[in-house]
Amino acid sequence: MANQLGKDDVVAVPLRHPWRWVSAVILVVLLGLFVYSLWASPNINHDVISKYIFNGKVIAAAGLTVTLTVVSMIIGTILAIALAIMRLSKNPVLKIVSTGYVGFFRGTPLLLQIVFWGYLGIIYPTIDIGIPFTDMIWWSEKTSLVFTSIIAGIIALSLNEAAYAAEIVRAGILSVDAGQAEAAKSLGMSSGYTLRKIVLPQAMRVIIPPMGNEFISMLKNTSLLQVVAVMELYARTSQISSQNLAQVELLVVAGFWYLVMTTVLSFPQSYLEKKYGRGFSVATQKSRWLRIGSKGNV
Amino acid sequence: MSKPLMVDARAVRKSFGLNEVLKGITLQVEQGQVLCLLGPSGSGKSTFLRCINHLETINGGRLYVEGELMGFREGADAIYEMKPNAIAKQRSEIGMVFQRFNLFPHLTAIENVIEAPIGVKKLSKADATKKALELLASVGLSDKADHYPSQLSGGQQQRVAIARALAMEPKLMLFDEPTSALDPELVGDVLDVMRNLAKSGMTMIVVTHEIGFAREVADRVVFMDSGVVVEEGTPAQVLDNPQNQRTKAFISSVL
């Protein structure tokens, strides 16, 4: 609040900060020089960049990258919720299996896991469905036909993601006050209903920011699927550059699309944060201001 | 002939590890009675309350609510643990109000009240909402139905919590220090709601430090210390003319 009795009487000459100006100018000049050097370099062919940036094959590959990300993320998250619940259950076997799973998949490099799933056919040449240890087989198929490179890639990414996301989900569930589940119990709610309606919605508030990180990591990690010959964005651009030898130009093309995708995929996060933040202090204050703005709705 | 028993606790024992918190509590509450449980902190009164709706599993004795054993099934030669859904059914008929309110922060006041009637009792949303609005009006919060708990004062939150418990139409209400977490000027509104509830004939067990409330509303007062019932009787007997030394010391310390 301004001084009610009279005018503001502190009208001081602001302190000068010459070093702020000096450091800002130096930084801008250096950045400018760097961009200019790239732009003016005779070794970077701008025509190649503009030729491929909206190339149909490149855009299709970017689409595949998005699909791989979304599908792996959905499967990974569902598995993660199951793993987190197993870890928090009273059953010691479920607990140990879940802990072991997380330890194993976090403890080995993702690249190794991807290559492993690509080689699955060496360990199991055929996939059979039937009764174990008998001759009863109802269905059999060559592994390489079932586990195409895309399927193998999705399995590798989702199983790996589940391990990381399980810890995030577990942290989210643990962040919800024990009194919440107790109040739900006292009202006669079953444990499943309590988890779905009371605990998880509150856990989401804690889960979503790190899951946004995971989503972006996943999007970039799809580029590792190049090693099992999935034609996602990075594999496609490096395939093109291996033919026209314009490596840097196609890296620029790939980098541009990765940036576009990570930026666009960040929007759902802020929406979800708002949705699950309802009732919690910051978001509540905001909605209170919105209510003042639209008086008719109160 | 006295009224039928709502709660019948017979030599109830409860331990946490080696620490025996309840050392054989025997206590009866008749239908429509208001019982106030007093005692120093750590005396086991909250634990006893939580045993009644099976939030804690007892280690010894028997605990009946309206003649039904809580959490267990009595067989010919043994007692068996109940299935979770049978326990949930028993709990749904007993309302509980917590010291820290435990409202669901992601739901508005009215959503808090209708969640269990819809999810557990399978009421339609329209019926549940109609009932919830009546309940919120009865606790003086009609205008706060669309507020989130974080937008309500402690006293208002506790009154929503009472409405939430009442929405399940319980036969018995348990109050676990319902005013202990409130600023002094907010205590009165919550006690008013509880007073009205008592007048309406609800059977209530109230763990409290509000001696004035106990004197005015309680039919019986029970004083507990270190896991045993030390003294019980009418408010006049226990509060104004305590016989036991520990009761005397406690009452003079809180008055």
PDB file of C-alpha atoms in Angstrom, chain A residues 38-135:
ATOM      1  CA  LEU A  38      28.179 -20.539 -37.990  1.00  0.00           C
ATOM      2  CA  TRP A  39      26.046 -18.593 -40.417  1.00  0.00           C
ATOM      3  CA  ALA A  40      28.929 -17.330 -42.497  1.00  0.00           C
ATOM      4  CA  SER A  41      30.909 -20.544 -42.458  1.00  0.00           C
ATOM      5  CA  PRO A  42      31.499 -21.888 -45.959  1.00  0.00           C
ATOM      6  CA  ASN A  43      31.469 -25.393 -44.415  1.00  0.00           C
ATOM      7  CA  ILE A  44      27.779 -25.278 -43.548  1.00  0.00           C
ATOM      8  CA  ASN A  45      25.468 -25.508 -46.492  1.00  0.00           C
ATOM      9  CA  HIS A  46      22.260 -23.636 -45.710  1.00  0.00           C
ATOM     10  CA  ASP A  47      20.555 -24.962 -48.783  1.00  0.00           C
ATOM     11  CA  VAL A  48      20.885 -28.522 -47.497  1.00  0.00           C
ATOM     12  CA  ILE A  49      19.333 -27.516 -44.183  1.00  0.00           C
ATOM     13  CA  SER A  50      16.372 -25.833 -45.835  1.00  0.00           C
ATOM     14  CA  LYS A  51      16.005 -28.728 -48.252  1.00  0.00           C
ATOM     15  CA  TYR A  52      15.689 -31.352 -45.516  1.00  0.00           C
ATOM     16  CA  ILE A  53      14.089 -29.485 -42.657  1.00  0.00           C
ATOM     17  CA  PHE A  54      10.548 -30.027 -44.002  1.00  0.00           C
ATOM     18  CA  ASN A  55      11.408 -33.165 -45.959  1.00  0.00           C
ATOM     19  CA  GLY A  56       8.614 -35.742 -45.861  1.00  0.00           C
ATOM     20  CA  LYS A  57      10.863 -38.566 -44.661  1.00  0.00           C
ATOM     21  CA  VAL A  58      12.282 -36.417 -41.863  1.00  0.00           C
ATOM     22  CA  ILE A  59       8.831 -35.369 -40.696  1.00  0.00           C
ATOM     23  CA  ALA A  60       7.581 -38.967 -40.823  1.00  0.00           C
ATOM     24  CA  ALA A  61      10.581 -39.981 -38.717  1.00  0.00           C
ATOM     25  CA  ALA A  62       9.804 -37.223 -36.208  1.00  0.00           C
ATOM     26  CA  GLY A  63       6.240 -38.577 -36.075  1.00  0.00           C
ATOM     27  CA  LEU A  64       7.591 -42.048 -35.299  1.00  0.00           C
ATOM     28  CA  THR A  65       9.721 -40.539 -32.538  1.00  0.00           C
ATOM     29  CA  VAL A  66       6.631 -38.998 -30.955  1.00  0.00           C
ATOM     30  CA  THR A  67       4.697 -42.276 -31.254  1.00  0.00           C
ATOM     31  CA  LEU A  68       7.537 -44.277 -29.685  1.00  0.00           C
ATOM     32  CA  THR A  69       7.775 -41.750 -26.860  1.00  0.00           C
ATOM     33  CA  VAL A  70       4.069 -41.658 -26.087  1.00  0.00           C
ATOM     34  CA  VAL A  71       3.520 -45.424 -26.300  1.00  0.00           C
ATOM     35  CA  SER A  72       6.596 -46.260 -24.210  1.00  0.00           C
ATOM     36  CA  MET A  73       5.691 -43.602 -21.684  1.00  0.00           C
ATOM     37  CA  ILE A  74       2.139 -44.932 -21.262  1.00  0.00           C
ATOM     38  CA  ILE A  75       3.257 -48.551 -20.846  1.00  0.00           C
ATOM     39  CA  GLY A  76       6.116 -47.472 -18.586  1.00  0.00           C
ATOM     40  CA  THR A  77       3.845 -45.429 -16.339  1.00  0.00           C
ATOM     41  CA  ILE A  78       1.281 -48.213 -15.931  1.00  0.00           C
ATOM     42  CA  LEU A  79       4.069 -50.647 -15.033  1.00  0.00           C
ATOM     43  CA  ALA A  80       5.535 -48.049 -12.694  1.00  0.00           C
ATOM     44  CA  ILE A  81       2.297 -47.683 -10.739  1.00  0.00           C
ATOM     45  CA  ALA A  82       2.117 -51.472 -10.382  1.00  0.00           C
ATOM     46  CA  LEU A  83       5.772 -51.613  -9.265  1.00  0.00           C
ATOM     47  CA  ALA A  84       5.273 -48.804  -6.749  1.00  0.00           C
ATOM     48  CA  ILE A  85       2.214 -50.517  -5.259  1.00  0.00           C
ATOM     49  CA  MET A  86       4.130 -53.811  -5.107  1.00  0.00           C
ATOM     50  CA  ARG A  87       7.002 -52.079  -3.341  1.00  0.00           C
ATOM     51  CA  LEU A  88       4.632 -50.548  -0.778  1.00  0.00           C
ATOM     52  CA  SER A  89       2.629 -53.750  -0.214  1.00  0.00           C
ATOM     53  CA  LYS A  90       2.944 -55.973   2.830  1.00  0.00           C
ATOM     54  CA  ASN A  91       3.725 -59.028   0.694  1.00  0.00           C
ATOM     55  CA  PRO A  92       7.501 -59.603   1.021  1.00  0.00           C
ATOM     56  CA  VAL A  93       7.784 -61.415  -2.324  1.00  0.00           C
ATOM     57  CA  LEU A  94       6.123 -58.566  -4.242  1.00  0.00           C
ATOM     58  CA  LYS A  95       8.360 -56.128  -2.398  1.00  0.00           C
ATOM     59  CA  ILE A  96      11.564 -57.968  -3.252  1.00  0.00           C
ATOM     60  CA  VAL A  97      10.578 -58.515  -6.897  1.00  0.00           C
ATOM     61  CA  SER A  98       9.784 -54.831  -7.308  1.00  0.00           C
ATOM     62  CA  THR A  99      13.010 -53.731  -5.613  1.00  0.00           C
ATOM     63  CA  GLY A 100      15.007 -56.184  -7.718  1.00  0.00           C
ATOM     64  CA  TYR A 101      13.345 -54.984 -10.915  1.00  0.00           C
ATOM     65  CA  VAL A 102      14.183 -51.364 -10.180  1.00  0.00           C
ATOM     66  CA  GLY A 103      17.747 -52.289  -9.222  1.00  0.00           C
ATOM     67  CA  PHE A 104      18.273 -54.306 -12.393  1.00  0.00           C
ATOM     68  CA  PHE A 105      16.829 -51.865 -14.910  1.00  0.00           C
ATOM     69  CA  ARG A 106      18.416 -48.824 -13.338  1.00  0.00           C
ATOM     70  CA  GLY A 107      21.708 -50.626 -12.938  1.00  0.00           C
ATOM     71  CA  THR A 108      22.362 -51.434 -16.581  1.00  0.00           C
ATOM     72  CA  PRO A 109      22.732 -48.943 -19.445  1.00  0.00           C
ATOM     73  CA  LEU A 110      19.661 -48.305 -21.559  1.00  0.00           C
ATOM     74  CA  LEU A 111      21.725 -48.852 -24.714  1.00  0.00           C
ATOM     75  CA  LEU A 112      22.640 -52.340 -23.475  1.00  0.00           C
ATOM     76  CA  GLN A 113      18.988 -53.140 -22.769  1.00  0.00           C
ATOM     77  CA  ILE A 114      17.922 -51.966 -26.226  1.00  0.00           C
ATOM     78  CA  VAL A 115      20.515 -54.146 -27.937  1.00  0.00           C
ATOM     79  CA  PHE A 116      19.522 -57.058 -25.707  1.00  0.00           C
ATOM     80  CA  TRP A 117      15.859 -56.889 -26.746  1.00  0.00           C
ATOM     81  CA  GLY A 118      17.040 -56.652 -30.336  1.00  0.00           C
ATOM     82  CA  TYR A 119      18.891 -59.964 -29.876  1.00  0.00           C
ATOM     83  CA  LEU A 120      16.034 -61.718 -28.102  1.00  0.00           C
ATOM     84  CA  GLY A 121      15.668 -64.105 -31.028  1.00  0.00           C
ATOM     85  CA  ILE A 122      19.072 -65.621 -30.254  1.00  0.00           C
ATOM     86  CA  ILE A 123      17.984 -66.762 -26.790  1.00  0.00           C
ATOM     87  CA  TYR A 124      14.440 -67.716 -27.774  1.00  0.00           C
ATOM     88  CA  PRO A 125      14.343 -68.563 -31.505  1.00  0.00           C
ATOM     89  CA  THR A 126      10.584 -69.206 -31.346  1.00  0.00           C
ATOM     90  CA  ILE A 127       7.792 -68.047 -29.089  1.00  0.00           C
ATOM     91  CA  ASP A 128       5.379 -70.784 -28.048  1.00  0.00           C
ATOM     92  CA  ILE A 129       2.149 -70.592 -26.122  1.00  0.00           C
ATOM     93  CA  GLY A 130       1.133 -73.818 -24.453  1.00  0.00           C
ATOM     94  CA  ILE A 131       1.524 -75.786 -21.235  1.00  0.00           C
ATOM     95  CA  PRO A 132       5.130 -75.755 -19.980  1.00  0.00           C
ATOM     96  CA  PHE A 133       7.075 -79.050 -19.884  1.00  0.00           C
ATOM     97  CA  THR A 134       4.526 -80.809 -22.092  1.00  0.00           C
ATOM     98  CA  ASP A 135       4.090 -81.145 -25.851  1.00  0.00           C
TER      99      ASP A 135
END
